[in-house]
Amino acid sequence: MSVHDELTAVQRSLDDLVRSVGRLEQHVGTDSLDIRRVRTDADHLRESVALLRASAPPEPAKQERVPIPDTPYDRALWTDAEDEGLGSREGHAP
């Protein structure tokens, strides 16, 4: 996974946390010191992830894939080419 994928996963988890804290606030109430502390911590985490995302290196450009057919190449492409390397067409080295 890339850094951007990891940051996106962290952001999704953090969004789930914020939603859960909101539901918890409905049950417990917002007057509790503990729930205010949890809300503040979640907000600080959100700010920290935003800073991480801003300082992350840019995503590399996606390269286009070029399909290569499985059919053999036209033999006329190789008429003027010289054999290079070891071996010969007959399979015997010089």
PDB file of N, CA and C in Angstrom:
ATOM      1  N   MET A   1       0.824  -1.185   0.000  1.00  0.00           N
ATOM      2  CA  MET A   1       0.000   0.000   0.000  1.00  0.00           C
ATOM      3  C   MET A   1       0.869   1.251   0.000  1.00  0.00           C
ATOM      4  N   SER A   2       0.397   2.239  -0.721  1.00  0.00           N
ATOM      5  CA  SER A   2       1.146   3.488  -0.774  1.00  0.00           C
ATOM      6  C   SER A   2       0.808   4.346   0.442  1.00  0.00           C
ATOM      7  N   VAL A   3       1.584   5.390   0.621  1.00  0.00           N
ATOM      8  CA  VAL A   3       1.350   6.320   1.731  1.00  0.00           C
ATOM      9  C   VAL A   3      -0.042   6.942   1.608  1.00  0.00           C
ATOM     10  N   HIS A   4      -0.447   7.265   0.394  1.00  0.00           N
ATOM     11  CA  HIS A   4      -1.749   7.893   0.188  1.00  0.00           C
ATOM     12  C   HIS A   4      -2.880   6.911   0.504  1.00  0.00           C
ATOM     13  N   ASP A   5      -2.684   5.638   0.175  1.00  0.00           N
ATOM     14  CA  ASP A   5      -3.687   4.629   0.523  1.00  0.00           C
ATOM     15  C   ASP A   5      -3.802   4.476   2.034  1.00  0.00           C
ATOM     16  N   GLU A   6      -2.664   4.488   2.713  1.00  0.00           N
ATOM     17  CA  GLU A   6      -2.668   4.376   4.173  1.00  0.00           C
ATOM     18  C   GLU A   6      -3.338   5.591   4.811  1.00  0.00           C
ATOM     19  N   LEU A   7      -3.043   6.779   4.308  1.00  0.00           N
ATOM     20  CA  LEU A   7      -3.666   7.991   4.841  1.00  0.00           C
ATOM     21  C   LEU A   7      -5.176   7.987   4.597  1.00  0.00           C
ATOM     22  N   THR A   8      -5.591   7.478   3.458  1.00  0.00           N
ATOM     23  CA  THR A   8      -7.022   7.383   3.182  1.00  0.00           C
ATOM     24  C   THR A   8      -7.690   6.414   4.139  1.00  0.00           C
ATOM     25  N   ALA A   9      -7.033   5.283   4.420  1.00  0.00           N
ATOM     26  CA  ALA A   9      -7.579   4.319   5.379  1.00  0.00           C
ATOM     27  C   ALA A   9      -7.669   4.919   6.777  1.00  0.00           C
ATOM     28  N   VAL A  10      -6.651   5.675   7.174  1.00  0.00           N
ATOM     29  CA  VAL A  10      -6.675   6.339   8.483  1.00  0.00           C
ATOM     30  C   VAL A  10      -7.800   7.368   8.526  1.00  0.00           C
ATOM     31  N   GLN A  11      -7.981   8.109   7.441  1.00  0.00           N
ATOM     32  CA  GLN A  11      -9.040   9.114   7.392  1.00  0.00           C
ATOM     33  C   GLN A  11     -10.414   8.467   7.521  1.00  0.00           C
ATOM     34  N   ARG A  12     -10.622   7.338   6.845  1.00  0.00           N
ATOM     35  CA  ARG A  12     -11.905   6.633   6.954  1.00  0.00           C
ATOM     36  C   ARG A  12     -12.145   6.165   8.385  1.00  0.00           C
ATOM     37  N   SER A  13     -11.115   5.612   9.003  1.00  0.00           N
ATOM     38  CA  SER A  13     -11.253   5.152  10.386  1.00  0.00           C
ATOM     39  C   SER A  13     -11.542   6.316  11.318  1.00  0.00           C
ATOM     40  N   LEU A  14     -10.897   7.426  11.083  1.00  0.00           N
ATOM     41  CA  LEU A  14     -11.115   8.610  11.904  1.00  0.00           C
ATOM     42  C   LEU A  14     -12.527   9.153  11.714  1.00  0.00           C
ATOM     43  N   ASP A  15     -13.029   9.122  10.490  1.00  0.00           N
ATOM     44  CA  ASP A  15     -14.410   9.545  10.240  1.00  0.00           C
ATOM     45  C   ASP A  15     -15.389   8.641  10.986  1.00  0.00           C
ATOM     46  N   ASP A  16     -15.113   7.324  10.991  1.00  0.00           N
ATOM     47  CA  ASP A  16     -15.944   6.390  11.760  1.00  0.00           C
ATOM     48  C   ASP A  16     -15.890   6.718  13.248  1.00  0.00           C
ATOM     49  N   LEU A  17     -14.711   7.049  13.758  1.00  0.00           N
ATOM     50  CA  LEU A  17     -14.557   7.411  15.163  1.00  0.00           C
ATOM     51  C   LEU A  17     -15.377   8.652  15.502  1.00  0.00           C
ATOM     52  N   VAL A  18     -15.315   9.663  14.646  1.00  0.00           N
ATOM     53  CA  VAL A  18     -16.047  10.907  14.894  1.00  0.00           C
ATOM     54  C   VAL A  18     -17.554  10.632  14.903  1.00  0.00           C
ATOM     55  N   ARG A  19     -18.028   9.798  13.974  1.00  0.00           N
ATOM     56  CA  ARG A  19     -19.452   9.444  13.966  1.00  0.00           C
ATOM     57  C   ARG A  19     -19.839   8.693  15.237  1.00  0.00           C
ATOM     58  N   SER A  20     -18.974   7.777  15.670  1.00  0.00           N
ATOM     59  CA  SER A  20     -19.249   7.018  16.896  1.00  0.00           C
ATOM     60  C   SER A  20     -19.269   7.924  18.115  1.00  0.00           C
ATOM     61  N   VAL A  21     -18.359   8.869  18.171  1.00  0.00           N
ATOM     62  CA  VAL A  21     -18.335   9.819  19.294  1.00  0.00           C
ATOM     63  C   VAL A  21     -19.613  10.649  19.283  1.00  0.00           C
ATOM     64  N   GLY A  22     -20.094  11.027  18.113  1.00  0.00           N
ATOM     65  CA  GLY A  22     -21.341  11.777  18.020  1.00  0.00           C
ATOM     66  C   GLY A  22     -22.525  10.979  18.553  1.00  0.00           C
ATOM     67  N   ARG A  23     -22.575   9.693  18.194  1.00  0.00           N
ATOM     68  CA  ARG A  23     -23.652   8.843  18.719  1.00  0.00           C
ATOM     69  C   ARG A  23     -23.527   8.672  20.226  1.00  0.00           C
ATOM     70  N   LEU A  24     -22.287   8.549  20.694  1.00  0.00           N
ATOM     71  CA  LEU A  24     -22.052   8.407  22.133  1.00  0.00           C
ATOM     72  C   LEU A  24     -22.484   9.665  22.880  1.00  0.00           C
ATOM     73  N   GLU A  25     -22.243  10.819  22.282  1.00  0.00           N
ATOM     74  CA  GLU A  25     -22.663  12.082  22.899  1.00  0.00           C
ATOM     75  C   GLU A  25     -24.186  12.138  23.065  1.00  0.00           C
ATOM     76  N   GLN A  26     -24.909  11.552  22.119  1.00  0.00           N
ATOM     77  CA  GLN A  26     -26.360  11.542  22.218  1.00  0.00           C
ATOM     78  C   GLN A  26     -26.830  10.707  23.421  1.00  0.00           C
ATOM     79  N   HIS A  27     -26.101   9.642  23.724  1.00  0.00           N
ATOM     80  CA  HIS A  27     -26.481   8.786  24.848  1.00  0.00           C
ATOM     81  C   HIS A  27     -25.999   9.339  26.191  1.00  0.00           C
ATOM     82  N   VAL A  28     -24.774   9.833  26.218  1.00  0.00           N
ATOM     83  CA  VAL A  28     -24.161  10.275  27.467  1.00  0.00           C
ATOM     84  C   VAL A  28     -24.472  11.742  27.747  1.00  0.00           C
ATOM     85  N   GLY A  29     -24.557  12.521  26.705  1.00  0.00           N
ATOM     86  CA  GLY A  29     -24.728  13.963  26.862  1.00  0.00           C
ATOM     87  C   GLY A  29     -23.395  14.660  26.646  1.00  0.00           C
ATOM     88  N   THR A  30     -23.440  15.941  26.350  1.00  0.00           N
ATOM     89  CA  THR A  30     -22.214  16.691  26.040  1.00  0.00           C
ATOM     90  C   THR A  30     -21.657  17.414  27.258  1.00  0.00           C
ATOM     91  N   ASP A  31     -22.324  17.265  28.409  1.00  0.00           N
ATOM     92  CA  ASP A  31     -21.869  17.969  29.609  1.00  0.00           C
ATOM     93  C   ASP A  31     -20.743  17.238  30.326  1.00  0.00           C
ATOM     94  N   SER A  32     -20.537  15.972  29.977  1.00  0.00           N
ATOM     95  CA  SER A  32     -19.526  15.169  30.668  1.00  0.00           C
ATOM     96  C   SER A  32     -18.126  15.606  30.245  1.00  0.00           C
ATOM     97  N   LEU A  33     -17.243  15.715  31.212  1.00  0.00           N
ATOM     98  CA  LEU A  33     -15.856  16.075  30.931  1.00  0.00           C
ATOM     99  C   LEU A  33     -15.190  15.014  30.066  1.00  0.00           C
ATOM    100  N   ASP A  34     -15.500  13.754  30.332  1.00  0.00           N
ATOM    101  CA  ASP A  34     -14.876  12.663  29.576  1.00  0.00           C
ATOM    102  C   ASP A  34     -15.262  12.704  28.098  1.00  0.00           C
ATOM    103  N   ILE A  35     -16.517  12.930  27.800  1.00  0.00           N
ATOM    104  CA  ILE A  35     -16.937  12.959  26.396  1.00  0.00           C
ATOM    105  C   ILE A  35     -16.372  14.183  25.684  1.00  0.00           C
ATOM    106  N   ARG A  36     -16.247  15.307  26.391  1.00  0.00           N
ATOM    107  CA  ARG A  36     -15.616  16.476  25.778  1.00  0.00           C
ATOM    108  C   ARG A  36     -14.147  16.202  25.484  1.00  0.00           C
ATOM    109  N   ARG A  37     -13.488  15.464  26.375  1.00  0.00           N
ATOM    110  CA  ARG A  37     -12.084  15.112  26.160  1.00  0.00           C
ATOM    111  C   ARG A  37     -11.939  14.196  24.936  1.00  0.00           C
ATOM    112  N   VAL A  38     -12.851  13.228  24.820  1.00  0.00           N
ATOM    113  CA  VAL A  38     -12.800  12.322  23.665  1.00  0.00           C
ATOM    114  C   VAL A  38     -13.056  13.100  22.382  1.00  0.00           C
ATOM    115  N   ARG A  39     -14.021  14.019  22.397  1.00  0.00           N
ATOM    116  CA  ARG A  39     -14.312  14.836  21.213  1.00  0.00           C
ATOM    117  C   ARG A  39     -13.094  15.678  20.838  1.00  0.00           C
ATOM    118  N   THR A  40     -12.446  16.279  21.834  1.00  0.00           N
ATOM    119  CA  THR A  40     -11.254  17.102  21.579  1.00  0.00           C
ATOM    120  C   THR A  40     -10.123  16.250  21.010  1.00  0.00           C
ATOM    121  N   ASP A  41      -9.931  15.060  21.568  1.00  0.00           N
ATOM    122  CA  ASP A  41      -8.886  14.171  21.044  1.00  0.00           C
ATOM    123  C   ASP A  41      -9.169  13.767  19.604  1.00  0.00           C
ATOM    124  N   ALA A  42     -10.419  13.482  19.284  1.00  0.00           N
ATOM    125  CA  ALA A  42     -10.783  13.121  17.911  1.00  0.00           C
ATOM    126  C   ALA A  42     -10.530  14.291  16.965  1.00  0.00           C
ATOM    127  N   ASP A  43     -10.846  15.497  17.416  1.00  0.00           N
ATOM    128  CA  ASP A  43     -10.582  16.679  16.586  1.00  0.00           C
ATOM    129  C   ASP A  43      -9.081  16.887  16.377  1.00  0.00           C
ATOM    130  N   HIS A  44      -8.292  16.650  17.418  1.00  0.00           N
ATOM    131  CA  HIS A  44      -6.832  16.782  17.285  1.00  0.00           C
ATOM    132  C   HIS A  44      -6.290  15.732  16.318  1.00  0.00           C
ATOM    133  N   LEU A  45      -6.823  14.521  16.395  1.00  0.00           N
ATOM    134  CA  LEU A  45      -6.401  13.480  15.449  1.00  0.00           C
ATOM    135  C   LEU A  45      -6.741  13.887  14.013  1.00  0.00           C
ATOM    136  N   ARG A  46      -7.904  14.463  13.833  1.00  0.00           N
ATOM    137  CA  ARG A  46      -8.304  14.899  12.496  1.00  0.00           C
ATOM    138  C   ARG A  46      -7.337  15.957  11.961  1.00  0.00           C
ATOM    139  N   GLU A  47      -6.951  16.903  12.810  1.00  0.00           N
ATOM    140  CA  GLU A  47      -5.988  17.931  12.399  1.00  0.00           C
ATOM    141  C   GLU A  47      -4.618  17.328  12.094  1.00  0.00           C
ATOM    142  N   SER A  48      -4.204  16.369  12.901  1.00  0.00           N
ATOM    143  CA  SER A  48      -2.898  15.726  12.680  1.00  0.00           C
ATOM    144  C   SER A  48      -2.866  14.962  11.365  1.00  0.00           C
ATOM    145  N   VAL A  49      -3.942  14.264  11.055  1.00  0.00           N
ATOM    146  CA  VAL A  49      -4.000  13.528   9.781  1.00  0.00           C
ATOM    147  C   VAL A  49      -4.001  14.508   8.612  1.00  0.00           C
ATOM    148  N   ALA A  50      -4.664  15.632   8.755  1.00  0.00           N
ATOM    149  CA  ALA A  50      -4.647  16.646   7.692  1.00  0.00           C
ATOM    150  C   ALA A  50      -3.232  17.177   7.470  1.00  0.00           C
ATOM    151  N   LEU A  51      -2.484  17.369   8.562  1.00  0.00           N
ATOM    152  CA  LEU A  51      -1.091  17.812   8.427  1.00  0.00           C
ATOM    153  C   LEU A  51      -0.228  16.741   7.763  1.00  0.00           C
ATOM    154  N   LEU A  52      -0.444  15.485   8.131  1.00  0.00           N
ATOM    155  CA  LEU A  52       0.297  14.389   7.497  1.00  0.00           C
ATOM    156  C   LEU A  52      -0.002  14.336   6.003  1.00  0.00           C
ATOM    157  N   ARG A  53      -1.259  14.471   5.659  1.00  0.00           N
ATOM    158  CA  ARG A  53      -1.651  14.418   4.249  1.00  0.00           C
ATOM    159  C   ARG A  53      -1.003  15.566   3.470  1.00  0.00           C
ATOM    160  N   ALA A  54      -0.927  16.748   4.087  1.00  0.00           N
ATOM    161  CA  ALA A  54      -0.326  17.905   3.416  1.00  0.00           C
ATOM    162  C   ALA A  54       1.180  17.738   3.234  1.00  0.00           C
ATOM    163  N   SER A  55       1.834  17.035   4.152  1.00  0.00           N
ATOM    164  CA  SER A  55       3.287  16.880   4.060  1.00  0.00           C
ATOM    165  C   SER A  55       3.705  15.610   3.340  1.00  0.00           C
ATOM    166  N   ALA A  56       2.765  14.779   2.935  1.00  0.00           N
ATOM    167  CA  ALA A  56       3.095  13.526   2.240  1.00  0.00           C
ATOM    168  C   ALA A  56       3.650  13.840   0.856  1.00  0.00           C
ATOM    169  N   PRO A  57       4.565  12.991   0.376  1.00  0.00           N
ATOM    170  CA  PRO A  57       5.090  13.211  -0.976  1.00  0.00           C
ATOM    171  C   PRO A  57       3.970  13.038  -1.999  1.00  0.00           C
ATOM    172  N   PRO A  58       4.073  13.718  -3.131  1.00  0.00           N
ATOM    173  CA  PRO A  58       3.014  13.602  -4.138  1.00  0.00           C
ATOM    174  C   PRO A  58       2.924  12.182  -4.682  1.00  0.00           C
ATOM    175  N   GLU A  59       1.722  11.827  -5.063  1.00  0.00           N
ATOM    176  CA  GLU A  59       1.510  10.492  -5.629  1.00  0.00           C
ATOM    177  C   GLU A  59       2.185  10.420  -6.994  1.00  0.00           C
ATOM    178  N   PRO A  60       2.868   9.309  -7.268  1.00  0.00           N
ATOM    179  CA  PRO A  60       3.491   9.197  -8.595  1.00  0.00           C
ATOM    180  C   PRO A  60       2.413   9.093  -9.676  1.00  0.00           C
ATOM    181  N   ALA A  61       2.746   9.617 -10.841  1.00  0.00           N
ATOM    182  CA  ALA A  61       1.802   9.566 -11.953  1.00  0.00           C
ATOM    183  C   ALA A  61       1.579   8.115 -12.365  1.00  0.00           C
ATOM    184  N   LYS A  62       0.331   7.807 -12.642  1.00  0.00           N
ATOM    185  CA  LYS A  62       0.015   6.438 -13.065  1.00  0.00           C
ATOM    186  C   LYS A  62       0.426   6.265 -14.514  1.00  0.00           C
ATOM    187  N   GLN A  63       1.105   5.159 -14.775  1.00  0.00           N
ATOM    188  CA  GLN A  63       1.572   4.895 -16.125  1.00  0.00           C
ATOM    189  C   GLN A  63       0.523   4.094 -16.873  1.00  0.00           C
ATOM    190  N   GLU A  64       0.353   4.450 -18.125  1.00  0.00           N
ATOM    191  CA  GLU A  64      -0.603   3.745 -18.960  1.00  0.00           C
ATOM    192  C   GLU A  64      -0.013   2.400 -19.377  1.00  0.00           C
ATOM    193  N   ARG A  65      -0.806   1.371 -19.277  1.00  0.00           N
ATOM    194  CA  ARG A  65      -0.348   0.044 -19.704  1.00  0.00           C
ATOM    195  C   ARG A  65      -0.609  -0.133 -21.190  1.00  0.00           C
ATOM    196  N   VAL A  66       0.386  -0.673 -21.856  1.00  0.00           N
ATOM    197  CA  VAL A  66       0.268  -0.927 -23.280  1.00  0.00           C
ATOM    198  C   VAL A  66       0.132  -2.430 -23.480  1.00  0.00           C
ATOM    199  N   PRO A  67      -0.972  -2.880 -24.042  1.00  0.00           N
ATOM    200  CA  PRO A  67      -1.134  -4.326 -24.229  1.00  0.00           C
ATOM    201  C   PRO A  67      -0.190  -4.841 -25.311  1.00  0.00           C
ATOM    202  N   ILE A  68       0.366  -6.000 -25.062  1.00  0.00           N
ATOM    203  CA  ILE A  68       1.251  -6.651 -26.026  1.00  0.00           C
ATOM    204  C   ILE A  68       0.549  -7.912 -26.489  1.00  0.00           C
ATOM    205  N   PRO A  69       0.283  -8.017 -27.787  1.00  0.00           N
ATOM    206  CA  PRO A  69      -0.471  -9.177 -28.277  1.00  0.00           C
ATOM    207  C   PRO A  69       0.353 -10.463 -28.173  1.00  0.00           C
ATOM    208  N   ASP A  70      -0.343 -11.575 -28.057  1.00  0.00           N
ATOM    209  CA  ASP A  70       0.315 -12.881 -27.989  1.00  0.00           C
ATOM    210  C   ASP A  70       0.616 -13.442 -29.375  1.00  0.00           C
ATOM    211  N   THR A  71       0.113 -12.823 -30.412  1.00  0.00           N
ATOM    212  CA  THR A  71       0.359 -13.314 -31.767  1.00  0.00           C
ATOM    213  C   THR A  71       1.810 -13.047 -32.150  1.00  0.00           C
ATOM    214  N   PRO A  72       2.392 -13.927 -32.957  1.00  0.00           N
ATOM    215  CA  PRO A  72       3.791 -13.724 -33.365  1.00  0.00           C
ATOM    216  C   PRO A  72       3.950 -12.469 -34.233  1.00  0.00           C
ATOM    217  N   TYR A  73       5.144 -11.880 -34.143  1.00  0.00           N
ATOM    218  CA  TYR A  73       5.438 -10.710 -34.967  1.00  0.00           C
ATOM    219  C   TYR A  73       5.605 -11.122 -36.419  1.00  0.00           C
ATOM    220  N   ASP A  74       5.397 -10.169 -37.305  1.00  0.00           N
ATOM    221  CA  ASP A  74       5.600 -10.406 -38.731  1.00  0.00           C
ATOM    222  C   ASP A  74       7.093 -10.634 -38.961  1.00  0.00           C
ATOM    223  N   ARG A  75       7.458 -11.717 -39.626  1.00  0.00           N
ATOM    224  CA  ARG A  75       8.867 -12.054 -39.855  1.00  0.00           C
ATOM    225  C   ARG A  75       9.550 -11.023 -40.742  1.00  0.00           C
ATOM    226  N   ALA A  76       8.796 -10.248 -41.496  1.00  0.00           N
ATOM    227  CA  ALA A  76       9.379  -9.228 -42.369  1.00  0.00           C
ATOM    228  C   ALA A  76      10.041  -8.126 -41.545  1.00  0.00           C
ATOM    229  N   LEU A  77       9.660  -7.988 -40.297  1.00  0.00           N
ATOM    230  CA  LEU A  77      10.292  -6.982 -39.438  1.00  0.00           C
ATOM    231  C   LEU A  77      11.769  -7.281 -39.208  1.00  0.00           C
ATOM    232  N   TRP A  78      12.148  -8.537 -39.312  1.00  0.00           N
ATOM    233  CA  TRP A  78      13.498  -8.956 -38.944  1.00  0.00           C
ATOM    234  C   TRP A  78      14.370  -9.299 -40.159  1.00  0.00           C
ATOM    235  N   THR A  79      13.955  -8.997 -41.370  1.00  0.00           N
ATOM    236  CA  THR A  79      14.718  -9.413 -42.552  1.00  0.00           C
ATOM    237  C   THR A  79      16.103  -8.787 -42.619  1.00  0.00           C
ATOM    238  N   ASP A  80      16.272  -7.531 -42.240  1.00  0.00           N
ATOM    239  CA  ASP A  80      17.576  -6.872 -42.321  1.00  0.00           C
ATOM    240  C   ASP A  80      18.326  -6.895 -40.987  1.00  0.00           C
ATOM    241  N   ALA A  81      17.778  -7.541 -39.979  1.00  0.00           N
ATOM    242  CA  ALA A  81      18.409  -7.555 -38.658  1.00  0.00           C
ATOM    243  C   ALA A  81      19.527  -8.588 -38.621  1.00  0.00           C
ATOM    244  N   GLU A  82      20.545  -8.303 -37.834  1.00  0.00           N
ATOM    245  CA  GLU A  82      21.642  -9.238 -37.657  1.00  0.00           C
ATOM    246  C   GLU A  82      21.436 -10.004 -36.354  1.00  0.00           C
ATOM    247  N   ASP A  83      21.895 -11.244 -36.336  1.00  0.00           N
ATOM    248  CA  ASP A  83      21.841 -12.018 -35.100  1.00  0.00           C
ATOM    249  C   ASP A  83      22.910 -11.489 -34.166  1.00  0.00           C
ATOM    250  N   GLU A  84      22.547 -11.254 -32.919  1.00  0.00           N
ATOM    251  CA  GLU A  84      23.493 -10.766 -31.938  1.00  0.00           C
ATOM    252  C   GLU A  84      23.584 -11.772 -30.802  1.00  0.00           C
ATOM    253  N   GLY A  85      24.692 -11.751 -30.130  1.00  0.00           N
ATOM    254  CA  GLY A  85      24.855 -12.636 -28.990  1.00  0.00           C
ATOM    255  C   GLY A  85      25.385 -13.994 -29.405  1.00  0.00           C
ATOM    256  N   LEU A  86      25.386 -14.919 -28.449  1.00  0.00           N
ATOM    257  CA  LEU A  86      25.876 -16.263 -28.717  1.00  0.00           C
ATOM    258  C   LEU A  86      24.797 -17.107 -29.357  1.00  0.00           C
ATOM    259  N   GLY A  87      25.240 -18.076 -30.113  1.00  0.00           N
ATOM    260  CA  GLY A  87      24.283 -19.004 -30.717  1.00  0.00           C
ATOM    261  C   GLY A  87      23.996 -18.639 -32.142  1.00  0.00           C
ATOM    262  N   SER A  88      23.320 -19.490 -32.781  1.00  0.00           N
ATOM    263  CA  SER A  88      22.946 -19.266 -34.171  1.00  0.00           C
ATOM    264  C   SER A  88      21.556 -19.820 -34.395  1.00  0.00           C
ATOM    265  N   ARG A  89      21.076 -19.645 -35.594  1.00  0.00           N
ATOM    266  CA  ARG A  89      19.721 -20.126 -35.897  1.00  0.00           C
ATOM    267  C   ARG A  89      19.633 -21.645 -35.825  1.00  0.00           C
ATOM    268  N   GLU A  90      20.726 -22.318 -36.076  1.00  0.00           N
ATOM    269  CA  GLU A  90      20.718 -23.770 -36.034  1.00  0.00           C
ATOM    270  C   GLU A  90      20.848 -24.290 -34.598  1.00  0.00           C
ATOM    271  N   GLY A  91      21.114 -23.415 -33.638  1.00  0.00           N
ATOM    272  CA  GLY A  91      21.216 -23.833 -32.253  1.00  0.00           C
ATOM    273  C   GLY A  91      22.611 -24.227 -31.828  1.00  0.00           C
ATOM    274  N   HIS A  92      23.640 -24.076 -32.709  1.00  0.00           N
ATOM    275  CA  HIS A  92      25.015 -24.431 -32.364  1.00  0.00           C
ATOM    276  C   HIS A  92      25.839 -23.153 -32.214  1.00  0.00           C
ATOM    277  N   ALA A  93      26.573 -23.061 -31.159  1.00  0.00           N
ATOM    278  CA  ALA A  93      27.439 -21.888 -30.945  1.00  0.00           C
ATOM    279  C   ALA A  93      28.641 -21.975 -31.866  1.00  0.00           C
ATOM    280  N   PRO A  94      29.196 -20.851 -32.312  1.00  0.00           N
ATOM    281  CA  PRO A  94      30.372 -20.873 -33.201  1.00  0.00           C
ATOM    282  C   PRO A  94      31.604 -21.387 -32.517  1.00  0.00           C
TER     283      PRO A  94
END
